Coordinates of N, CA, C and O in Angstrom, one line a residue:
X1 N -29.1 -40.2 41.6 CA -29.8 -39.2 42.4 C -30.9 -39.9 43.4 O -31.4 -40.7 42.9
X2 N -30.9 -39.5 44.6 CA -31.7 -40.1 45.6 C -33.3 -39.6 45.2 O -33.5 -38.6 44.7
X3 N -34.1 -40.6 45.5 CA -35.5 -40.4 45.1 C -36.1 -39.3 45.8 O -37.0 -38.6 45.3
X4 N -35.6 -38.8 47.1 CA -36.2 -37.7 47.6 C -36.0 -36.3 46.8 O -36.6 -35.3 47.2
X5 N -35.1 -36.4 45.8 CA -34.8 -35.3 45.1 C -35.5 -35.2 43.7 O -35.3 -34.3 43.0
X6 N -36.4 -36.3 43.5 CA -37.2 -36.4 42.3 C -38.6 -36.0 42.6 O -39.1 -36.4 43.7
X7 N -39.2 -35.1 42.0 CA -40.4 -34.7 42.1 C -40.8 -34.1 43.6 O -41.9 -34.3 44.1
X8 N -39.9 -33.2 43.9 CA -40.2 -32.5 45.2 C -41.3 -31.6 45.0 O -41.4 -30.9 44.0
X9 N -42.4 -31.7 45.8 CA -43.6 -31.1 45.7 C -43.4 -29.6 45.2 O -44.1 -29.1 44.4
X10 N -42.7 -28.7 45.9 CA -42.5 -27.3 45.5 C -41.8 -27.1 44.2 O -42.4 -26.2 43.4
X11 N -40.8 -27.9 43.9 CA -40.4 -27.7 42.5 C -41.3 -28.2 41.5 O -41.5 -27.5 40.3
X12 N -42.0 -29.4 41.7 CA -42.9 -29.8 40.7 C -44.0 -28.9 40.4 O -44.5 -28.7 39.4
X13 N -44.5 -28.2 41.5 CA -45.5 -27.1 41.4 C -44.9 -26.0 40.5 O -45.7 -25.4 39.7
X14 N -43.8 -25.5 40.6 CA -43.2 -24.5 40.0 C -43.2 -24.8 38.4 O -43.6 -24.1 37.6
X15 N -42.7 -26.1 38.1 CA -42.5 -26.4 36.7 C -43.9 -26.6 36.0 O -44.2 -26.3 34.8
X16 N -44.8 -27.2 36.8 CA -46.2 -27.4 36.4 C -46.8 -26.1 36.0 O -47.5 -26.0 34.9
X17 N -46.7 -25.1 36.8 CA -47.2 -23.7 36.5 C -46.5 -23.3 35.3 O -47.2 -22.6 34.4
X18 N -45.3 -23.4 35.1 CA -44.6 -22.9 33.9 C -45.1 -23.5 32.7 O -45.2 -23.0 31.5
X19 N -45.2 -24.9 32.7 CA -45.7 -25.7 31.8 C -47.1 -25.2 31.2 O -47.3 -25.0 30.1
X20 N -48.0 -25.1 32.1 CA -49.4 -24.6 31.7 C -49.4 -23.1 31.3 O -50.2 -22.8 30.4
X21 N -48.5 -22.4 31.8 CA -48.5 -21.0 31.3 C -48.0 -21.0 29.9 O -48.4 -20.2 29.1
X22 N -47.0 -21.8 29.5 CA -46.6 -22.1 28.3 C -47.9 -22.6 27.3 O -48.0 -22.0 26.2
X23 N -48.6 -23.5 27.8 CA -49.5 -24.0 26.9 C -50.7 -23.0 26.7 O -51.0 -22.8 25.6
X24 N -51.0 -22.2 27.7 CA -52.0 -21.1 27.5 C -51.5 -20.1 26.4 O -52.1 -19.6 25.6
X25 N -50.1 -19.7 26.6 CA -49.5 -18.9 25.7 C -49.5 -19.4 24.2 O -49.7 -18.7 23.1
X26 N -49.3 -20.7 24.1 CA -49.1 -21.4 22.8 C -50.7 -21.3 22.1 O -50.8 -20.9 21.0
X27 N -51.7 -21.7 22.7 CA -53.0 -21.8 22.1 C -53.6 -20.4 21.9 O -54.4 -20.1 21.1
X28 N -53.2 -19.3 22.6 CA -53.6 -17.9 22.5 C -52.6 -17.0 21.5 O -52.8 -16.0 21.2
X29 N -51.5 -17.9 21.2 CA -50.4 -17.2 20.3 C -49.8 -16.0 20.9 O -49.6 -15.0 20.2
X30 N -49.6 -16.0 22.1 CA -49.1 -15.1 23.1 C -47.5 -15.1 22.7 O -46.8 -15.9 23.6
X31 N -46.9 -14.5 21.7 CA -45.6 -14.8 21.4 C -44.6 -14.1 22.3 O -43.4 -14.5 22.5
X32 N -45.1 -13.2 23.1 CA -44.3 -12.5 24.2 C -44.0 -13.5 25.2 O -42.9 -13.6 25.6
X33 N -44.9 -14.2 25.8 CA -44.8 -15.1 26.8 C -43.9 -16.4 26.2 O -43.1 -16.9 26.8
X34 N -44.3 -16.8 24.9 CA -43.6 -18.1 24.4 C -42.2 -17.7 24.4 O -41.3 -18.5 24.6
X35 N -41.8 -16.4 23.8 CA -40.4 -16.1 23.8 C -39.8 -16.0 25.2 O -38.6 -16.4 25.5
X36 N -40.4 -15.4 26.1 CA -40.0 -15.4 27.6 C -39.5 -16.7 28.0 O -38.5 -16.8 28.7
X37 N -40.4 -17.8 27.8 CA -40.2 -19.1 28.3 C -39.2 -19.9 27.6 O -38.9 -21.0 28.2
X38 N -38.6 -19.6 26.6 CA -37.5 -20.4 26.0 C -36.1 -19.5 26.4 O -36.1 -18.4 26.5
X39 N -35.2 -20.3 26.5 CA -33.9 -19.8 26.9 C -33.3 -19.0 25.8 O -33.2 -19.4 24.6
X40 N -32.9 -17.8 26.0 CA -32.4 -16.9 25.0 C -31.0 -17.1 24.8 O -30.1 -16.4 25.1
X41 N -30.8 -18.2 23.8 CA -29.5 -18.6 23.7 C -29.3 -19.2 22.2 O -30.3 -20.0 21.9
X42 N -28.1 -19.2 21.7 CA -27.9 -19.9 20.4 C -27.9 -21.3 20.4 O -28.2 -22.0 19.6
X43 N -27.8 -21.9 21.6 CA -27.9 -23.5 22.0 C -29.3 -23.9 22.1 O -29.5 -25.1 22.3
X44 N -30.3 -23.0 22.1 CA -31.7 -23.6 22.3 C -32.2 -24.3 21.2 O -31.9 -23.9 20.0
X45 N -32.8 -25.4 21.3 CA -33.2 -26.2 20.2 C -34.7 -26.4 20.2 O -35.1 -26.9 21.2
X46 N -35.4 -26.4 19.1 CA -36.8 -26.6 19.0 C -36.9 -27.5 17.7 O -36.8 -27.0 16.5
X47 N -37.2 -28.9 17.9 CA -37.3 -29.7 16.8 C -38.9 -29.7 16.5 O -39.5 -30.5 17.4
X48 N -39.5 -29.2 15.5 CA -40.9 -29.2 15.4 C -41.5 -30.3 14.5 O -40.7 -31.1 14.0
X49 N -42.7 -30.4 14.2 CA -43.4 -31.4 13.4 C -42.9 -31.2 11.8 O -42.8 -32.2 11.3
X50 N -42.5 -29.8 11.7 CA -42.0 -29.8 10.2 C -40.9 -28.7 10.0 O -40.7 -28.3 8.9
X51 N -40.3 -28.5 11.1 CA -39.1 -27.8 11.1 C -38.1 -27.9 12.2 O -38.4 -28.6 13.2
X52 N -36.8 -27.8 11.8 CA -35.7 -27.8 12.9 C -35.1 -26.5 13.1 O -34.7 -25.9 12.2
X53 N -35.3 -25.9 14.5 CA -34.9 -24.7 14.8 C -33.8 -24.6 15.6 O -33.9 -25.2 16.9
X54 N -32.6 -24.1 15.4 CA -31.6 -24.1 16.1 C -31.2 -22.5 16.6 O -30.9 -21.7 15.8
X55 N -31.3 -22.4 17.9 CA -31.0 -20.9 18.4 C -32.4 -20.3 18.6 O -33.3 -20.4 17.9
X56 N -32.3 -19.2 19.5 CA -33.5 -18.5 19.8 C -34.0 -17.7 18.8 O -35.2 -17.4 18.6
X57 N -33.0 -17.2 17.9 CA -33.4 -16.3 16.8 C -34.2 -17.1 15.7 O -35.4 -16.6 15.3
X58 N -34.0 -18.3 15.6 CA -34.7 -19.1 14.6 C -36.1 -19.4 15.1 O -37.1 -19.5 14.5
X59 N -36.1 -19.6 16.5 CA -37.4 -20.0 17.1 C -38.2 -18.7 17.1 O -39.5 -18.9 16.8
X60 N -37.8 -17.6 17.4 CA -38.6 -16.2 17.3 C -39.1 -16.1 15.8 O -40.3 -15.7 15.8
X61 N -38.2 -16.3 14.8 CA -38.7 -16.1 13.5 C -39.9 -17.1 13.1 O -40.9 -16.7 12.5
X62 N -39.8 -18.3 13.6 CA -40.8 -19.3 13.3 C -42.1 -18.9 14.0 O -43.1 -18.9 13.4
X63 N -42.1 -18.3 15.2 CA -43.2 -17.8 16.0 C -43.8 -16.7 15.3 O -45.1 -16.7 15.2
X64 N -43.0 -15.8 14.8 CA -43.5 -14.6 14.1 C -44.2 -14.9 12.9 O -45.2 -14.1 12.6
X65 N -43.9 -15.9 12.2 CA -44.4 -16.2 11.0 C -45.5 -17.2 11.0 O -46.2 -17.5 9.9
X66 N -45.7 -17.8 12.2 CA -46.7 -18.8 12.4 C -48.1 -18.3 12.2 O -48.4 -17.2 12.9
X67 N -49.1 -18.9 11.6 CA -50.5 -18.6 11.7 C -51.1 -18.8 13.0 O -50.8 -19.9 13.6
X68 N -51.8 -17.8 13.5 CA -52.5 -17.9 14.8 C -53.7 -18.8 14.8 O -54.2 -19.1 15.7
X69 N -54.2 -19.3 13.5 CA -55.4 -20.1 13.5 C -55.1 -21.4 13.9 O -54.1 -22.0 13.5
X70 N -56.1 -22.1 14.6 CA -56.1 -23.6 14.6 C -55.1 -24.1 15.8 O -54.6 -25.2 15.6
X71 N -54.8 -23.3 16.7 CA -53.8 -23.5 17.7 C -54.4 -24.4 18.9 O -53.6 -24.9 19.7
X72 N -55.6 -24.2 19.0 CA -56.3 -24.9 20.1 C -56.0 -26.3 20.2 O -56.3 -27.0 19.0
X73 N -55.9 -27.0 21.2 CA -55.5 -28.4 21.4 C -56.0 -28.8 22.8 O -56.2 -28.2 23.7
X74 N -56.2 -30.3 22.9 CA -56.4 -31.0 24.1 C -55.3 -31.8 24.4 O -54.8 -32.6 23.5
X75 N -54.8 -31.7 25.7 CA -53.5 -32.4 26.2 C -54.2 -33.7 26.7 O -55.2 -33.7 27.3
X76 N -53.3 -34.7 26.7 CA -53.6 -35.9 27.4 C -52.2 -36.6 27.8 O -51.2 -36.3 27.1
X77 N -52.3 -37.5 28.8 CA -50.9 -38.2 29.0 C -49.9 -37.3 29.4 O -48.7 -37.7 29.1
X78 N -50.1 -36.3 30.1 CA -49.0 -35.3 30.5 C -48.3 -35.9 31.6 O -48.9 -36.2 32.5
X79 N -46.9 -35.9 31.5 CA -46.0 -36.3 32.6 C -44.9 -35.3 32.8 O -44.3 -34.8 31.9
X80 N -44.8 -34.7 34.1 CA -43.9 -33.7 34.4 C -43.0 -34.3 35.5 O -43.5 -34.8 36.6
X81 N -41.8 -34.4 35.3 CA -40.8 -35.0 36.1 C -39.7 -34.0 36.5 O -39.3 -33.3 35.6
X82 N -39.3 -33.7 37.9 CA -38.3 -32.9 38.2 C -37.3 -33.6 38.9 O -37.5 -34.8 39.4
X83 N -36.1 -33.2 38.7 CA -34.9 -33.7 39.2 C -34.1 -32.8 39.9 O -33.5 -31.7 39.2
X84 N -33.9 -32.8 41.2 CA -33.2 -31.6 41.9 C -34.1 -30.5 41.9 O -35.5 -30.6 41.9
X85 N -33.4 -29.4 42.1 CA -34.1 -28.1 42.2 C -34.1 -27.2 40.7 O -34.8 -26.3 40.7
X86 N -33.5 -27.8 39.9 CA -33.3 -27.0 38.7 C -33.3 -27.7 37.3 O -32.9 -27.1 36.3
X87 N -34.0 -28.7 37.2 CA -34.0 -29.6 36.0 C -35.4 -30.4 35.9 O -35.8 -31.0 36.9
X88 N -36.1 -30.3 34.7 CA -37.3 -31.0 34.6 C -37.5 -31.4 33.2 O -36.8 -30.8 32.3
X89 N -38.3 -32.4 32.9 CA -38.8 -32.9 31.6 C -40.3 -32.9 31.6 O -40.9 -33.4 32.6
X90 N -40.9 -32.4 30.6 CA -42.3 -32.3 30.4 C -42.6 -33.0 29.2 O -42.2 -32.6 28.0
X91 N -43.5 -33.9 29.3 CA -44.0 -34.6 28.1 C -45.5 -34.8 28.0 O -46.2 -34.8 29.0
X92 N -46.0 -34.6 26.8 CA -47.4 -34.7 26.7 C -47.8 -35.1 25.1 O -47.0 -35.0 24.3
X93 N -49.0 -35.6 25.2 CA -49.6 -35.7 23.8 C -50.8 -34.8 23.7 O -51.4 -34.3 24.7
X94 N -51.1 -34.6 22.4 CA -52.2 -33.6 22.1 C -53.0 -34.0 21.0 O -52.4 -34.7 20.1
X95 N -54.2 -33.5 20.8 CA -55.1 -33.6 19.7 C -55.7 -32.3 19.4 O -55.9 -31.5 20.3
X96 N -56.1 -32.2 18.1 CA -56.6 -30.9 17.6 C -58.0 -31.4 16.9 O -58.1 -32.3 16.2
X97 N -59.0 -30.6 17.2 CA -60.3 -31.0 16.5 C -60.1 -30.9 15.0 O -59.5 -30.1 14.4
X98 N -60.6 -31.9 14.4 CA -60.6 -32.1 12.9 C -59.4 -32.7 12.3 O -59.2 -33.1 11.2
X99 N -58.5 -33.2 13.3 CA -57.3 -34.0 12.9 C -57.3 -35.3 13.5 O -57.7 -35.6 14.6
X100 N -56.9 -36.3 12.7 CA -56.8 -37.6 13.2 C -55.5 -38.0 13.7 O -55.3 -39.2 14.2
X101 N -54.6 -37.1 13.8 CA -53.3 -37.3 14.2 C -53.1 -37.0 15.7 O -53.8 -36.2 16.2
X102 N -52.2 -37.6 16.3 CA -51.9 -37.5 17.8 C -50.5 -36.8 17.8 O -49.6 -37.2 17.1
X103 N -50.5 -35.5 18.5 CA -49.2 -34.8 18.5 C -48.6 -35.3 19.8 O -49.2 -35.7 20.9
X104 N -47.2 -35.2 19.7 CA -46.3 -35.4 21.0 C -45.5 -34.3 21.2 O -44.9 -33.8 20.1
X105 N -45.2 -33.8 22.5 CA -44.4 -32.8 22.7 C -43.5 -33.0 24.0 O -44.0 -33.6 24.9
X106 N -42.3 -32.8 23.9 CA -41.4 -33.0 25.1 C -40.5 -31.8 25.1 O -39.9 -31.2 24.2
X107 N -40.4 -31.4 26.4 CA -39.7 -30.0 26.7 C -38.7 -30.4 27.8 O -39.0 -31.0 28.8
X108 N -37.5 -29.9 27.7 CA -36.4 -29.9 28.9 C -36.4 -28.6 29.3 O -36.2 -27.4 28.6
X109 N -36.7 -28.4 30.7 CA -36.8 -27.1 31.4 C -35.6 -27.1 32.3 O -35.3 -28.0 33.0
X110 N -35.0 -25.9 32.3 CA -33.9 -25.7 33.3 C -34.2 -24.4 34.1 O -34.6 -23.5 33.5
X111 N -34.0 -24.4 35.4 CA -34.2 -23.3 36.2 C -32.9 -22.3 36.2 O -31.8 -22.7 36.7
X112 N -33.0 -21.2 35.5 CA -31.8 -20.4 35.3 C -32.1 -19.1 36.3 O -33.1 -19.0 36.9
X113 N -31.1 -18.2 36.5 CA -31.5 -17.0 37.2 C -32.7 -16.2 37.0 O -33.3 -15.6 37.8
X114 N -33.1 -16.4 35.7 CA -34.3 -15.6 35.2 C -35.6 -16.3 35.5 O -36.6 -16.0 35.2
X115 N -35.4 -17.6 35.9 CA -36.6 -18.5 36.2 C -36.6 -19.8 35.2 O -35.4 -20.0 34.7
X116 N -37.6 -20.6 35.3 CA -37.7 -21.8 34.4 C -37.7 -21.5 33.0 O -38.6 -20.6 32.5
X117 N -36.8 -22.1 32.2 CA -36.8 -21.9 30.8 C -36.7 -23.1 30.1 O -36.0 -24.1 30.5
X118 N -37.4 -23.2 28.8 CA -37.2 -24.3 27.9 C -35.8 -24.3 27.2 O -35.6 -23.2 26.5
X119 N -35.0 -25.2 27.3 CA -33.7 -25.2 26.7 C -33.7 -26.2 25.6 O -32.9 -26.1 24.5
X120 N -34.7 -27.1 25.5 CA -34.9 -28.0 24.2 C -36.2 -28.4 24.2 O -36.8 -28.7 25.3
X121 N -36.8 -28.5 22.9 CA -38.3 -29.1 22.8 C -38.3 -29.8 21.6 O -37.6 -29.6 20.5
X122 N -39.1 -30.7 21.6 CA -39.4 -31.4 20.3 C -41.0 -31.8 20.2 O -41.7 -31.9 21.1
X123 N -41.4 -31.6 18.9 CA -42.9 -31.8 18.6 C -42.9 -32.9 17.5 O -42.2 -32.7 16.5
X124 N -43.7 -33.9 17.6 CA -44.0 -34.7 16.4 C -45.4 -35.2 16.5 O -46.1 -34.9 17.3
X125 N -45.7 -35.6 15.3 CA -47.1 -36.2 14.8 C -47.1 -37.5 14.4 O -46.2 -37.9 13.6
X126 N -48.1 -38.3 14.8 CA -48.2 -39.7 14.3 C -49.7 -39.9 13.9 O -50.6 -39.1 14.5
X127 N -49.9 -40.9 13.0 CA -51.4 -41.1 12.6 C -52.1 -41.6 13.9 O -51.9 -42.1 14.8

């Protein structure tokens, strides 16, 4: 891929807005927006810190049963990269008050006819 197709400003702005919309929905436990931003397909994967979720139905069940307490977090080292007009990877680290662990999150975003959607995500924690 030619370098002029990587991180094109307009595409990068779209994905960055979607990423931070997701982040706001996550910390406020807005499950409607969280659901909207994941691809509604059985092939969607979310590998969490303590769960492996395959398919949008499993992701929805997880969100519905998750406690809304303690979701606030601070991001650091966020890197958003776009490739062409319809593919992006978002990576970030996060910390939560009262925890000595560092969280890591990575999302694969694809621009579908309905807009930018997460098709795969992974969350992990390290000491």
